[in-house]
mmCIF file of C-alpha atoms in Angstrom:
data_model
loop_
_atom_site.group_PDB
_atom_site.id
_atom_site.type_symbol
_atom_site.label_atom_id
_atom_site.label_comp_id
_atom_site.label_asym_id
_atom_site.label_seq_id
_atom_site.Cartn_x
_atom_site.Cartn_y
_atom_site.Cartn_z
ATOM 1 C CA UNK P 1 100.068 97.375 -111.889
ATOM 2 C CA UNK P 2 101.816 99.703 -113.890
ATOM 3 C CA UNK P 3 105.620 100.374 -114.082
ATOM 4 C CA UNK P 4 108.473 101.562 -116.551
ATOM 5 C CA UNK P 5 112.367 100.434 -116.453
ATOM 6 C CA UNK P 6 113.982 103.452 -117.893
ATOM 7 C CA UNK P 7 117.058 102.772 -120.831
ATOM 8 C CA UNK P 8 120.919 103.258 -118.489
ATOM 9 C CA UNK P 9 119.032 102.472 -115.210
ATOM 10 C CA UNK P 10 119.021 100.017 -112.379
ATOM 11 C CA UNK P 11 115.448 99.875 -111.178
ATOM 12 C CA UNK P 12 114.573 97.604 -108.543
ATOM 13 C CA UNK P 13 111.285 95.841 -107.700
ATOM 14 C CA UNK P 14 110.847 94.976 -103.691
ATOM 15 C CA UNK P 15 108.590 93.297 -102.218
ATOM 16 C CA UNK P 16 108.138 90.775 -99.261
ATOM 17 C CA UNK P 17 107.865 86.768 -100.301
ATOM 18 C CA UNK P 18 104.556 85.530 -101.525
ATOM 19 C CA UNK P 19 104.220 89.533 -102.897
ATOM 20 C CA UNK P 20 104.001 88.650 -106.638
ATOM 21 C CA UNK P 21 107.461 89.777 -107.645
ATOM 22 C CA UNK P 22 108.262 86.247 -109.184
ATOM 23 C CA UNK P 23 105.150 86.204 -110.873
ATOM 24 C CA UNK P 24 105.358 89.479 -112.219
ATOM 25 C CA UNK P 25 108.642 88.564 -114.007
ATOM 26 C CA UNK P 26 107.172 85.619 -115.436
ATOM 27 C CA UNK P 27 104.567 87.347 -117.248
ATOM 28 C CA UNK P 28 107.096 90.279 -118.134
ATOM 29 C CA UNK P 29 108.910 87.383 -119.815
ATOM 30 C CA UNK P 30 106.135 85.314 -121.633
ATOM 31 C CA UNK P 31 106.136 82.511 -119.200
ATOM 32 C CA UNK P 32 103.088 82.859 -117.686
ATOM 33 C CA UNK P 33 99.875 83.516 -119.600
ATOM 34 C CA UNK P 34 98.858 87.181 -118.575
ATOM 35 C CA UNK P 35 95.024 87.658 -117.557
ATOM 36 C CA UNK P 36 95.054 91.226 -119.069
ATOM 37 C CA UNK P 37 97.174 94.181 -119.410
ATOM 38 C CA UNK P 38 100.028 94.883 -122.055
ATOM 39 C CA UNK P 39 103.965 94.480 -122.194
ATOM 40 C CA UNK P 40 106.004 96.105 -124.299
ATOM 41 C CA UNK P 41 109.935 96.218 -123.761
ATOM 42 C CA UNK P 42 111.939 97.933 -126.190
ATOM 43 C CA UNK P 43 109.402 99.581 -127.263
ATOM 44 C CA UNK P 44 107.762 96.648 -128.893
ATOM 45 C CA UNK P 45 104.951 93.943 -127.858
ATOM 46 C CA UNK P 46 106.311 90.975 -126.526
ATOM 47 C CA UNK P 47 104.056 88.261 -128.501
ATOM 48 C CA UNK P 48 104.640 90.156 -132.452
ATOM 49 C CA UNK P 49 108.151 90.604 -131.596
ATOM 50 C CA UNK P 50 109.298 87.474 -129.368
ATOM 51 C CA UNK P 51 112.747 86.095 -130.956
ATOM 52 C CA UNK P 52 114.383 90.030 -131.635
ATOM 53 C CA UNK P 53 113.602 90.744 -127.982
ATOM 54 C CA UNK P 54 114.898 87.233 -125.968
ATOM 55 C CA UNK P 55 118.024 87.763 -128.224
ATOM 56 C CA UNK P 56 118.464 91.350 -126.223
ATOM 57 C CA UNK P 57 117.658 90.331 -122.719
ATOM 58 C CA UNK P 58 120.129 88.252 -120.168
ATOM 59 C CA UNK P 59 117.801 86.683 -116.932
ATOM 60 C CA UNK P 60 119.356 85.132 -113.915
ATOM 61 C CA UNK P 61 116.498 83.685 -111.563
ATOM 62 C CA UNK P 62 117.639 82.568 -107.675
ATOM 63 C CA UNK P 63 118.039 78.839 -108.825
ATOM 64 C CA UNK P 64 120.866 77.565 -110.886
ATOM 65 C CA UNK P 65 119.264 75.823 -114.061
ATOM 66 C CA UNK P 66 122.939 74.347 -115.842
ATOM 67 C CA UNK P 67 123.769 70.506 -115.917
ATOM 68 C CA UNK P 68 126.507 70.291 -113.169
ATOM 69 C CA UNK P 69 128.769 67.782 -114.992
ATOM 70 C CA UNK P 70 129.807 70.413 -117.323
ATOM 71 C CA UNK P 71 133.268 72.893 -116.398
ATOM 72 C CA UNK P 72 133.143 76.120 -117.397
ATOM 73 C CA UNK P 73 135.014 75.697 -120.622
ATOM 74 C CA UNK P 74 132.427 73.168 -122.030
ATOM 75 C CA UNK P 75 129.423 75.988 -121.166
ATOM 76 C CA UNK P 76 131.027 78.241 -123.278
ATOM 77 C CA UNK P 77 131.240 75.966 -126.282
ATOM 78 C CA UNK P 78 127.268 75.453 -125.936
ATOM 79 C CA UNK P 79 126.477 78.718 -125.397
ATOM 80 C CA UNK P 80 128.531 79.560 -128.954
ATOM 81 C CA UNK P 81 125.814 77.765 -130.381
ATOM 82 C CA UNK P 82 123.057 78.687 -128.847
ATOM 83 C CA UNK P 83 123.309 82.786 -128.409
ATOM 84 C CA UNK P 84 123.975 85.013 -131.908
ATOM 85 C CA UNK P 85 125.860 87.451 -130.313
ATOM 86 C CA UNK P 86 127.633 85.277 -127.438
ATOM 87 C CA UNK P 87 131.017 86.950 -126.407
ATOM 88 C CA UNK P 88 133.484 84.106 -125.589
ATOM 89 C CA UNK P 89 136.023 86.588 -124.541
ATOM 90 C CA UNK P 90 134.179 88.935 -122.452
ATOM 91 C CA UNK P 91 132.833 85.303 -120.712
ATOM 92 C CA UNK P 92 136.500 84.662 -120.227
ATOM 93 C CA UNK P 93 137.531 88.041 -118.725
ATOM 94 C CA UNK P 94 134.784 87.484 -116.382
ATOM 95 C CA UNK P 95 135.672 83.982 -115.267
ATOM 96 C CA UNK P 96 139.191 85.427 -114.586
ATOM 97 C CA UNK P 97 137.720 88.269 -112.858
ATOM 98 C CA UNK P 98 136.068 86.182 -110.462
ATOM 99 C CA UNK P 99 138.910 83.509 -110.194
ATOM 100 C CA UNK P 100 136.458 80.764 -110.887
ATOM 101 C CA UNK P 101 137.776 77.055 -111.827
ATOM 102 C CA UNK P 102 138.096 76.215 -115.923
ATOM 103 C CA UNK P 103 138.144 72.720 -115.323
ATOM 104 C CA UNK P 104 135.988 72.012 -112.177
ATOM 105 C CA UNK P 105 132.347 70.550 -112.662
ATOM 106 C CA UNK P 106 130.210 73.528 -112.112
ATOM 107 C CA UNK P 107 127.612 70.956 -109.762
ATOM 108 C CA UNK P 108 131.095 71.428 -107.350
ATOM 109 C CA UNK P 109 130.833 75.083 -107.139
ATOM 110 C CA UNK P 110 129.144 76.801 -104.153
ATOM 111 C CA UNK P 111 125.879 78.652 -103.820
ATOM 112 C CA UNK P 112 127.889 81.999 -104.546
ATOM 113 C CA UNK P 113 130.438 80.530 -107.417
ATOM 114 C CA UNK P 114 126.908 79.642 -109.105
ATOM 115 C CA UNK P 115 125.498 83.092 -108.848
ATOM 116 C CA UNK P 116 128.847 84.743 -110.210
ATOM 117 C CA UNK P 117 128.587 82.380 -113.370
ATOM 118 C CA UNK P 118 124.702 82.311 -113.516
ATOM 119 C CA UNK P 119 125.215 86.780 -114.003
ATOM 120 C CA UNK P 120 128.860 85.890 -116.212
ATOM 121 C CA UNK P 121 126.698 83.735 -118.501
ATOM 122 C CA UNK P 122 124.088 86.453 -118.803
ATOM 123 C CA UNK P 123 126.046 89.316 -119.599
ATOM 124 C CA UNK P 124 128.183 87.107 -121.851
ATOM 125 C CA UNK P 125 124.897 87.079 -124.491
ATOM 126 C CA UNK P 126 125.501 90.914 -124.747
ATOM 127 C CA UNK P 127 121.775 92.217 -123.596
ATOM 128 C CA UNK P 128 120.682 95.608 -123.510
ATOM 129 C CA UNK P 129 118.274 94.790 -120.738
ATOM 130 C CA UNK P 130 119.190 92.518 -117.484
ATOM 131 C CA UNK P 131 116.111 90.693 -115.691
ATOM 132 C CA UNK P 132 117.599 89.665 -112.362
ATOM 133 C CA UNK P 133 114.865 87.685 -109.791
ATOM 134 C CA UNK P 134 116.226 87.251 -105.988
ATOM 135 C CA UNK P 135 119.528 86.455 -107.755
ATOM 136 C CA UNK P 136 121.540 87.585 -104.491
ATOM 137 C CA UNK P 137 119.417 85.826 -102.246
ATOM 138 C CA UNK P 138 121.542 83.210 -99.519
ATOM 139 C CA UNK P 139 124.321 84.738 -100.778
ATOM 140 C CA UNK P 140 127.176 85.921 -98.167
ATOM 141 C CA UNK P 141 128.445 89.617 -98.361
ATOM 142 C CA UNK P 142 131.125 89.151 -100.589
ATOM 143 C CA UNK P 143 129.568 87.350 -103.091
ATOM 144 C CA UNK P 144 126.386 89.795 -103.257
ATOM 145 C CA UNK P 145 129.212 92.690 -103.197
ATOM 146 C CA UNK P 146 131.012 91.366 -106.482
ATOM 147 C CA UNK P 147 127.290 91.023 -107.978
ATOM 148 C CA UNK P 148 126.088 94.208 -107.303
ATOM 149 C CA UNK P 149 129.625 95.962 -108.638
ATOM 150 C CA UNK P 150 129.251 94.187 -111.592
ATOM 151 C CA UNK P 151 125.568 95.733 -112.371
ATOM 152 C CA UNK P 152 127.095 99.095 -111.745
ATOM 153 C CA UNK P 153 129.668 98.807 -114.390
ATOM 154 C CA UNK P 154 126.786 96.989 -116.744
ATOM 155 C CA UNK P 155 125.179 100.237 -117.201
ATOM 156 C CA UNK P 156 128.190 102.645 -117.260
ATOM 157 C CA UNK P 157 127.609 103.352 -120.831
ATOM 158 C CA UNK P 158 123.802 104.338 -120.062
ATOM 159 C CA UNK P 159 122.297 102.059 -123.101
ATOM 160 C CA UNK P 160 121.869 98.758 -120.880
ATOM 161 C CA UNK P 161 119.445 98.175 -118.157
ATOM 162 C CA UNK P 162 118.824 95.762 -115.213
ATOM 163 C CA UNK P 163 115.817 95.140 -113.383
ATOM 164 C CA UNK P 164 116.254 93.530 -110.030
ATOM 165 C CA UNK P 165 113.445 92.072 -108.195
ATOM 166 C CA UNK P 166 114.673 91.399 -104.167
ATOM 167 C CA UNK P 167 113.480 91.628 -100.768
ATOM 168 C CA UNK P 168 117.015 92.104 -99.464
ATOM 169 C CA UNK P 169 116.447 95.781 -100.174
ATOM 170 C CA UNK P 170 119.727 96.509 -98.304
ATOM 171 C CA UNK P 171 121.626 95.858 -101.813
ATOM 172 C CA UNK P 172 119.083 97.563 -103.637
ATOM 173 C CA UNK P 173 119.363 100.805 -101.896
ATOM 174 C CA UNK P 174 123.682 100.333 -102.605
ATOM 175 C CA UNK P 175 122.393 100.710 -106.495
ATOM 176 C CA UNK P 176 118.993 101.099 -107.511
ATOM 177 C CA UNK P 177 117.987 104.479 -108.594
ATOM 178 C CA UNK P 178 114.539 103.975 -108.841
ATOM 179 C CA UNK P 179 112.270 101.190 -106.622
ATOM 180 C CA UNK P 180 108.910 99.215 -107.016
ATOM 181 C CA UNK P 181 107.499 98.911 -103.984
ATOM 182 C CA UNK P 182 104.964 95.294 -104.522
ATOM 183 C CA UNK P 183 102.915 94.792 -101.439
ATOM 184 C CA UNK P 184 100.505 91.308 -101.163
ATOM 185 C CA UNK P 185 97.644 93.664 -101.230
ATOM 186 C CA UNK P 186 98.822 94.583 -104.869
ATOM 187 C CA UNK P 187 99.617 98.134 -104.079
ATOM 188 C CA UNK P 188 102.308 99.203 -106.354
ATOM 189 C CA UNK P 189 104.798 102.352 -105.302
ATOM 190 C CA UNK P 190 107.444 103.798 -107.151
ATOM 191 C CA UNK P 191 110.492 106.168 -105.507
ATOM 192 C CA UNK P 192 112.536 107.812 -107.482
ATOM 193 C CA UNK P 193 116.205 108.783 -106.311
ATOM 194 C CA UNK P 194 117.698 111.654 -106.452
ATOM 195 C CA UNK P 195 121.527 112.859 -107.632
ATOM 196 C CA UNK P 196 122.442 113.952 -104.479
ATOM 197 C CA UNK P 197 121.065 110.307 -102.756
ATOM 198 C CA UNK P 198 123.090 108.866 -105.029
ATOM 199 C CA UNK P 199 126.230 111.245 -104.310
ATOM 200 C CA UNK P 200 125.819 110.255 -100.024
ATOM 201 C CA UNK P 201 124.988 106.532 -100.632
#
């Protein structure tokens, strides 16, 4: 298959389960072993050019991967040490933003409180691209709502990018302005919005 995730866009990737969508974002980031093709993001190969590009891309997957008996203070203390361009205050705005507990063990928080922090933590590394995979799956309205606002205002300036792989193509239509269609059968189709979908959406 063959696609392209445009710089300033949202560009999502639909498909039903068991259509490949997972499996393409593993090999998009290195953590599958590709049978053939090429990958270049930024402009550059993946493999000659790993550490410069995982420094400029944020992922949030559908499962929540951080040690529960930390609180949201101590994550940002690791994360200073582990991300060269971590942003302890925009992680803090963010947390405020979304009213989430300092001091409560984040294996407390709910499916959606997860989420929130899962995208916070992300963003917080300051990427230019955003790999997002089912990340608003089982999540109630509201909680998908305050996810898919903050995308929107993640690309405001036009120089970052998110790529959102879903079957809940309900949110994706709210702010994707271009879709990849993945069917089982490996037929790939790409639609293209245009400004005046995006004015009536």
């Amino acid at each position: 298959m063959t696609f392209n995730v445009p710089k300033g866009r949202i560009v999502g990737f639909i498909g039903e389960n068991g259509a490949g969508k997972s499996t393409t974002i593993n090999a998009v980031l290195n953590l599958i072993e590709k049978d053939s093709g090429h990958i270049k993001i930024f402009g550059m190969n993946y493999d000659e050019n790993l550490n410069i590009i995982k420094e400029n891309i944020g992922i949030v997957f559908d499962d929540f991967n951080f040690h529960g008996i930390l609180n949201v203070k101590e994550l940002d203390q690791v994360f200073k040490r582990i991300y060269k361009k971590w942003d302890a205050s925009l992680y803090d705005d963010y947390i405020n933003y979304f009213d989430l507990p300092k001091s409560q063990n984040i294996g407390t928080f709910s499916k959606g409180m997860k989420m929130k922090l899962s995208v916070i933590i992300a963003l917080a590394k300051r990427p230019k691209l955003l790999i997002m995979d089912e990340a608003t799956t089982g999540l109630d309205v509201g909680a998908r709502k305050d996810i898919l606002d903050l995308l929107l205002e993640f690309i405001q300036d036009e120089e970052h990018t998110v790529f959102f792989s879903s079957h809940i193509t309900n949110d994706l239509e709210k702010i994707a302005d271009r879709l990849n269609i993945k069917s089982i059968d490996d037929i790939n189709y790409e639609k293209r919005r245009t400004e005046n979908e995006f004015k009536n959406k």
